[in-house]
Amino acid sequence: MRPLTKRNLKQHWPVRQQGAVIVLVVIALVAMLLMGALALDGGHMLLNKTRLQNAVDAAALSGAKTLQQSFGSGNASSLARDAALDTLARNAAAGGNGELGQAIGVTAPAVAGSTVVTLSNSVYGPFSFPGPVDARYVRVSVPDYPLTGFLWGVAQVFAGLGDKAVAAIATAGPSPSASPCKIEPIMVCGDPDDDPADNGGTSYWGYSYGDLEVLKSAAGNEPAIGPGNFQLLRLDGASGANDLRTALAGGIEKCNVVGDEVGTEPGNQVGPVAQGLNTRFGVYNGPGMNATDYPPDWVTEFNDPKMTYNDSTSPAQVEYQGQQVTSSGGDLSAGGAPLYDLNDWKTDSAACAASGSCAGAYERRMLNIVIGNCDGESGGQVDVPVLDFGCFFLLQTVAQQGVEAQVFGQFVKECEGDGVAGPVPTEDTGPAIIQLYKTYIDDNRTPSTDS
């Protein structure tokens, strides 16, 4: 081989190798940048998605709680939306959420520009605003929360990704309590053959909406269970006048489960019953009863003179100024004259919530009590199986006189509860808890990927 040819080969070979290395270096750099974008920007997105989801969850819960409190008012939907936006704004303004606050704002009007609040009477929808008049569920959505990109531009160029942003959506509403803890030590007897799961919810263990009931009998009345039994309960091992008074004022909690048995408390216990229950009207008598520990209800109005119980008629009846009291859809009347009742209280409570001027505590006149299977039970101190738990509206203060110590209430489909929420959405009755639900985005109940 000639020397010139060898020299030419030596000159061209390194040039070809140098071009191949540059290509490999560029590919490696792009790969490292994409990995960096995945690590840095991906972690940043995950962090802000979590912060946004927490804020949206809180907003939905706040909206659903406000909707529950203001249900029946003319502007319940607006109040629920305002509460949701205010809660979202407060979370955006909280420490550690500076980037969220810069993106969507830290005031309710600012947050409203990037947030959608809708309502429905079913957790599955459809959702809209203001929603149906019987709306119970609130959905809050932030569909686009833009984020600052660090190496995101590389991912956009080489991976074809869109703008760096996250979204969140949450749905909240009532769920029947599977094991309520906050119950009052009073029991009514239910019909075990009238299970609402079997009758489509037309009645509830023998009770219908607005039914006027004697929740506790008095001296001389025919007992619901047996002689010496006035429908009072022993909760959490409590016994005696002081424990009963405290429990009726709302101071003792004991979680209960359907199918368990509850023990009854014998005796009329006139003083403790009146002193405990009357705190709900702002009347304080007896040891330990005070407005700080046991605030009154938002609305303390009741009929004056009060309703009485006449057991000299057959059957016995509740009367107002000598006229029998009747109920129709929750409206009470006597001799054709309307009385202050459950529906009036709901209207006044909703107006109070709407005005923001409420004093006292929400639903203090709503009693969560045991519905027992009293069949075959008789006597002063007996154990009664629990059929379920019911909500009853306390109509008036209790007289501290033996023969006038009846407790009058109206059956309510739903009230505020506690304990453990039920596992699935249901149209059940009784104490209910506001909780978060999985969000569904269409009529096929497809879960949202942003909830």
XYZ file of C-alpha atoms in Angstrom:
451
model
C 0.000 0.000 0.000
C 1.305 3.461 -0.879
C 2.233 5.839 1.983
C -0.299 8.451 0.771
C -3.197 6.011 1.068
C -2.209 5.073 4.600
C -1.983 8.686 5.606
C -5.416 9.415 4.179
C -6.957 6.518 6.133
C -5.437 7.759 9.367
C -6.797 11.246 8.768
C -10.436 10.191 7.976
C -11.005 7.463 10.622
C -10.984 9.783 13.715
C -13.378 12.210 11.984
C -16.029 9.492 11.540
C -15.664 8.382 15.218
C -16.036 11.953 16.490
C -19.471 12.413 14.804
C -20.854 9.212 16.302
C -19.814 10.235 19.844
C -21.587 13.588 19.518
C -24.837 11.842 18.606
C -24.518 9.515 21.571
C -23.768 12.416 23.904
C -26.843 14.336 22.691
C -29.077 11.295 23.196
C -27.643 10.758 26.671
C -28.157 14.420 27.591
C -31.775 14.351 26.430
C -32.385 11.160 28.379
C -30.870 12.690 31.520
C -32.923 15.857 31.103
C -36.111 13.816 30.684
C -35.233 11.817 33.790
C -34.568 15.060 35.626
C -37.907 16.451 34.484
C -39.601 13.265 35.667
C -37.932 13.437 39.061
C -38.031 17.192 39.685
C -41.221 18.264 37.934
C -42.996 14.965 38.625
C -42.304 15.233 42.349
C -43.375 18.870 42.294
C -46.643 17.939 40.598
C -47.341 15.138 43.079
C -46.744 17.455 46.042
C -49.053 20.147 44.693
C -51.682 17.619 43.654
C -51.792 16.425 47.278
C -52.043 19.984 48.602
C -54.792 20.851 46.142
C -56.734 17.637 46.841
C -56.633 18.264 50.599
C -57.945 21.800 50.090
C -60.706 20.660 47.729
C -61.717 17.848 50.109
C -62.061 20.354 52.956
C -64.080 22.679 50.727
C -66.526 19.925 49.752
C -67.010 18.899 53.392
C -67.600 22.506 54.408
C -70.116 23.015 51.610
C -72.016 19.818 52.463
C -72.128 20.709 56.158
C -73.484 24.172 55.401
C -76.035 22.663 53.013
C -77.207 20.339 55.793
C -77.582 23.227 58.242
C -79.346 25.580 55.834
C -81.504 22.971 54.062
C -84.924 24.431 53.386
C -83.849 28.044 53.155
C -84.298 29.824 49.848
C -80.556 30.287 49.353
C -79.134 27.011 50.716
C -77.238 26.360 47.466
C -75.571 29.775 47.521
C -74.653 29.374 51.182
C -73.109 25.967 50.474
C -71.098 27.361 47.548
C -69.925 30.359 49.579
C -68.804 28.095 52.420
C -66.906 25.818 50.023
C -65.126 28.744 48.333
C -64.279 30.351 51.669
C -62.773 27.110 52.992
C -60.766 26.596 49.809
C -59.452 30.168 50.005
C -58.466 29.746 53.656
C -56.534 26.598 52.827
C -54.811 28.317 49.907
C -53.744 31.100 52.262
C -52.393 28.684 54.895
C -48.692 28.274 55.568
C -46.943 25.973 53.093
C -49.533 26.573 50.374
C -47.955 29.713 48.935
C -47.788 28.362 45.390
C -51.425 27.265 45.550
C -52.460 30.699 46.800
C -50.568 32.442 43.992
C -52.230 30.228 41.389
C -55.896 30.320 42.487
C -55.997 33.195 44.979
C -56.476 33.499 48.737
C -59.947 35.066 48.860
C -63.310 33.548 48.032
C -63.936 35.871 45.029
C -60.499 35.065 43.608
C -60.874 31.322 44.147
C -64.278 31.392 42.443
C -62.563 32.141 39.126
C -60.896 28.728 39.020
C -63.338 26.615 41.044
C -66.623 24.927 40.156
C -69.155 24.138 42.914
C -72.211 22.033 42.035
C -74.947 20.177 43.952
C -77.089 17.061 43.553
C -79.626 14.937 45.414
C -77.580 11.809 44.597
C -73.909 11.124 45.069
C -73.878 9.801 41.487
C -75.283 13.030 40.021
C -76.182 14.762 37.871
C -74.556 17.797 39.507
C -75.400 21.396 38.691
C -75.812 24.769 40.325
C -78.011 25.664 42.133
C -79.046 22.016 41.874
C -82.365 20.451 42.906
C -84.317 21.735 45.899
C -83.614 18.495 47.776
C -79.851 18.580 47.089
C -77.749 16.820 49.736
C -74.357 16.412 48.038
C -71.763 19.044 47.128
C -69.036 18.667 44.506
C -66.022 20.989 44.338
C -63.649 20.959 41.376
C -60.475 22.853 40.429
C -59.976 21.630 36.847
C -56.715 23.470 36.112
C -54.039 24.404 38.646
C -51.024 25.647 36.609
C -47.559 24.974 38.000
C -44.112 26.425 37.412
C -41.916 24.215 35.212
C -38.259 23.489 35.945
C -37.240 21.034 33.225
C -40.782 20.664 31.922
C -39.928 22.433 28.667
C -37.629 19.550 27.719
C -40.446 17.069 28.348
C -42.790 19.170 26.227
C -40.366 19.262 23.299
C -39.212 15.643 23.299
C -42.161 13.831 24.910
C -45.000 15.924 23.480
C -46.478 16.746 26.897
C -48.865 19.623 27.534
C -48.639 22.419 30.097
C -47.608 21.508 33.613
C -50.808 21.505 35.703
C -52.832 19.351 38.094
C -56.541 19.090 38.914
C -58.671 17.907 41.840
C -62.314 17.133 42.501
C -64.198 16.045 45.646
C -67.758 15.082 46.549
C -69.210 15.207 50.067
C -72.590 14.538 51.633
C -74.434 12.651 54.366
C -73.950 9.008 55.255
C -76.000 7.133 57.875
C -73.966 6.413 60.994
C -73.272 2.706 61.364
C -72.616 3.023 65.108
C -73.630 6.401 66.563
C -71.988 7.395 69.815
C -73.837 10.586 70.659
C -77.266 9.344 71.676
C -79.647 10.379 74.412
C -80.640 7.792 77.090
C -84.238 7.509 75.880
C -85.788 4.642 73.935
C -88.933 4.285 71.838
C -90.373 0.947 70.790
C -90.333 0.066 67.099
C -92.167 -2.447 64.951
C -89.662 -5.189 63.994
C -91.868 -6.129 61.019
C -91.629 -2.640 59.494
C -88.001 -2.591 58.346
C -87.386 0.399 56.012
C -85.103 -1.808 53.909
C -88.117 -3.980 53.096
C -90.813 -1.307 52.645
C -88.832 1.023 50.401
C -88.452 3.650 53.096
C -92.171 4.479 53.290
C -91.961 4.149 57.071
C -89.256 3.516 59.608
C -89.919 0.774 62.153
C -93.483 2.073 62.441
C -92.651 5.803 62.315
C -93.292 8.322 59.522
C -92.002 11.844 59.020
C -93.523 14.347 61.436
C -95.254 11.755 63.629
C -95.972 13.154 67.090
C -94.695 10.743 69.729
C -94.422 10.507 73.510
C -90.705 9.800 73.937
C -90.980 9.381 77.684
C -94.135 8.631 79.640
C -95.051 10.005 83.053
C -96.610 8.804 86.270
C -100.021 7.231 85.757
C -99.530 6.614 82.021
C -99.781 3.133 80.561
C -96.147 1.969 80.275
C -94.724 1.099 76.863
C -92.638 -1.739 78.306
C -93.812 -2.561 81.802
C -94.546 -1.150 85.270
C -91.801 1.096 86.583
C -90.305 1.632 83.105
C -90.467 5.137 81.632
C -88.338 4.521 78.475
C -85.084 5.747 80.018
C -81.751 3.971 79.422
C -78.519 3.290 81.236
C -75.596 4.224 78.993
C -71.934 3.450 79.518
C -72.574 1.936 82.920
C -74.183 5.136 84.187
C -76.790 5.008 86.900
C -78.474 7.458 89.220
C -79.860 10.958 88.901
C -76.608 12.828 88.226
C -75.507 10.532 85.394
C -78.964 10.628 83.808
C -79.117 14.430 84.001
C -75.687 14.767 82.401
C -76.498 12.247 79.677
C -79.762 13.984 78.748
C -77.956 17.316 78.601
C -75.591 15.702 76.086
C -72.596 14.881 78.232
C -72.218 11.091 77.953
C -71.277 9.216 74.793
C -71.465 5.496 74.188
C -71.101 3.958 70.753
C -73.930 1.560 69.931
C -74.542 -1.017 67.244
C -77.760 -2.407 65.798
C -78.386 -5.833 67.303
C -76.811 -4.976 70.656
C -78.913 -4.770 73.783
C -79.437 -1.686 75.932
C -80.446 -1.690 79.557
C -83.366 0.401 80.737
C -83.254 2.719 83.752
C -86.249 2.205 86.059
C -88.127 5.075 87.662
C -89.722 8.319 86.506
C -86.630 10.454 87.283
C -88.646 13.647 86.824
C -86.062 16.137 88.057
C -82.997 14.850 86.183
C -84.969 14.436 82.939
C -86.331 17.985 83.002
C -83.040 19.546 84.114
C -81.016 17.741 81.440
C -83.323 18.190 78.450
C -84.279 21.786 79.249
C -80.690 22.943 78.748
C -81.461 22.599 75.042
C -83.865 25.533 75.458
C -81.440 27.601 77.524
C -83.060 26.688 80.846
C -80.502 25.728 83.500
C -81.420 24.053 86.771
C -79.681 21.313 88.696
C -76.034 20.543 89.469
C -73.545 21.110 86.660
C -76.028 22.483 84.139
C -74.616 25.591 82.411
C -74.572 27.296 79.013
C -70.845 26.754 78.485
C -70.976 22.963 78.604
C -74.535 22.606 77.318
C -75.454 25.486 75.004
C -79.053 25.959 73.861
C -80.327 25.233 70.371
C -80.175 27.970 67.737
C -83.967 28.211 68.021
C -85.639 27.833 71.431
C -89.227 28.813 70.561
C -92.102 26.481 71.529
C -95.844 26.645 72.099
C -97.035 28.510 75.184
C -99.098 27.180 76.846
C -97.520 23.805 76.276
C -99.037 20.600 74.954
C -100.362 18.110 77.491
C -101.111 14.394 77.577
C -104.634 13.171 78.179
C -104.796 9.475 79.038
C -108.418 9.607 80.154
C -109.511 9.334 76.511
C -109.462 6.099 74.549
C -106.996 6.034 73.003
C -104.881 8.512 74.962
C -103.978 11.675 73.014
C -101.767 14.756 73.039
C -103.774 17.966 73.432
C -103.271 21.709 73.197
C -105.701 23.780 75.257
C -108.126 20.871 75.314
C -107.969 20.192 71.569
C -106.368 17.061 70.115
C -103.047 17.705 68.370
C -102.786 16.219 64.880
C -99.833 15.964 62.504
C -99.757 16.188 58.710
C -96.375 16.101 56.996
C -94.709 17.546 60.065
C -97.254 20.362 60.505
C -98.991 20.249 63.892
C -102.391 21.769 64.609
C -105.063 21.671 67.288
C -108.678 22.501 66.550
C -107.612 23.838 63.157
C -105.075 26.275 64.668
C -101.412 25.782 63.617
C -98.816 25.074 66.298
C -95.076 25.663 66.401
C -93.597 22.424 65.082
C -90.742 20.666 63.355
C -91.239 22.436 60.024
C -91.294 25.853 61.699
C -88.107 25.032 63.570
C -86.401 23.900 60.353
C -87.378 27.151 58.646
C -86.120 29.245 61.562
C -82.876 27.237 61.798
C -82.218 27.650 58.075
C -82.856 31.394 58.335
C -80.495 31.564 61.293
C -77.767 29.760 59.340
C -78.327 32.056 56.362
C -77.989 35.177 58.499
C -74.890 33.975 60.299
C -76.273 35.337 63.558
C -76.943 32.054 65.358
C -76.326 31.834 69.090
C -76.017 28.445 70.738
C -75.432 25.146 68.936
C -76.830 23.456 65.837
C -79.571 20.820 66.287
C -79.510 20.726 70.074
C -83.257 20.046 69.997
C -82.717 17.013 67.806
C -82.517 13.834 69.884
C -80.711 10.738 68.609
C -82.385 7.895 70.457
C -82.600 4.122 70.366
C -85.462 2.385 68.601
C -85.842 -0.885 70.452
C -87.582 -4.185 69.888
C -89.791 -4.181 72.973
C -91.753 -7.325 72.055
C -91.921 -9.634 75.037
C -90.081 -7.208 77.330
C -91.689 -6.152 80.607
C -90.487 -4.653 83.847
C -88.458 -1.799 85.229
C -84.913 -2.906 84.462
C -84.714 -5.007 81.273
C -82.347 -5.446 78.334
C -83.897 -4.513 74.986
C -82.445 -5.373 71.529
C -81.587 -2.350 69.333
C -83.528 -2.232 66.060
C -82.003 1.042 64.905
C -81.461 4.686 65.843
C -83.935 7.470 65.189
C -84.034 11.250 65.155
C -86.765 13.068 67.073
C -87.333 16.818 67.391
C -87.863 17.982 70.984
C -91.055 20.046 70.912
C -91.071 21.807 74.292
C -89.494 22.010 77.706
C -90.226 19.195 80.145
C -92.335 19.875 83.217
C -90.723 18.944 86.520
C -93.937 17.389 87.832
C -94.550 13.659 88.026
C -97.804 13.444 86.093
C -96.744 16.093 83.541
C -93.217 14.870 82.847
C -93.860 13.499 79.359
C -91.306 14.210 76.641
C -92.928 15.076 73.299
C -91.120 14.773 69.974
C -91.636 14.522 66.220
C -89.951 11.898 64.085
C -87.399 13.267 61.599
C -85.897 11.381 58.686
C -82.340 12.583 59.205
C -80.249 14.487 61.736
C -76.631 15.176 62.569
C -74.788 12.117 63.821
C -71.334 10.859 64.685
C -69.476 7.573 65.096
C -68.611 5.518 62.005
C -70.006 6.389 58.592
C -71.724 3.786 56.456
C -69.621 2.107 53.721
C -71.724 3.128 50.704
C -74.119 5.945 49.773
C -77.654 5.133 50.859
C -81.013 6.768 51.328
C -81.318 5.415 54.862
C -82.810 7.271 57.822
C -81.390 8.313 61.174
C -78.244 10.027 62.475
C -75.981 10.921 59.549
C -72.356 12.006 59.137
C -70.997 14.349 56.470
C -68.238 12.456 54.684
C -66.278 12.351 51.424
C -67.356 10.050 48.603
C -65.643 8.814 45.474
C -66.493 11.177 42.634
C -68.283 9.730 39.595
C -68.078 11.576 36.282
C -70.899 10.072 34.212
C -74.137 8.128 34.403
C -72.176 4.864 34.180
C -70.657 5.687 37.574
C -67.109 5.920 36.249
C -64.778 7.052 39.056
C -62.919 10.290 38.404
C -59.123 9.992 38.216
C -58.787 13.386 39.923
C -60.632 12.461 43.167
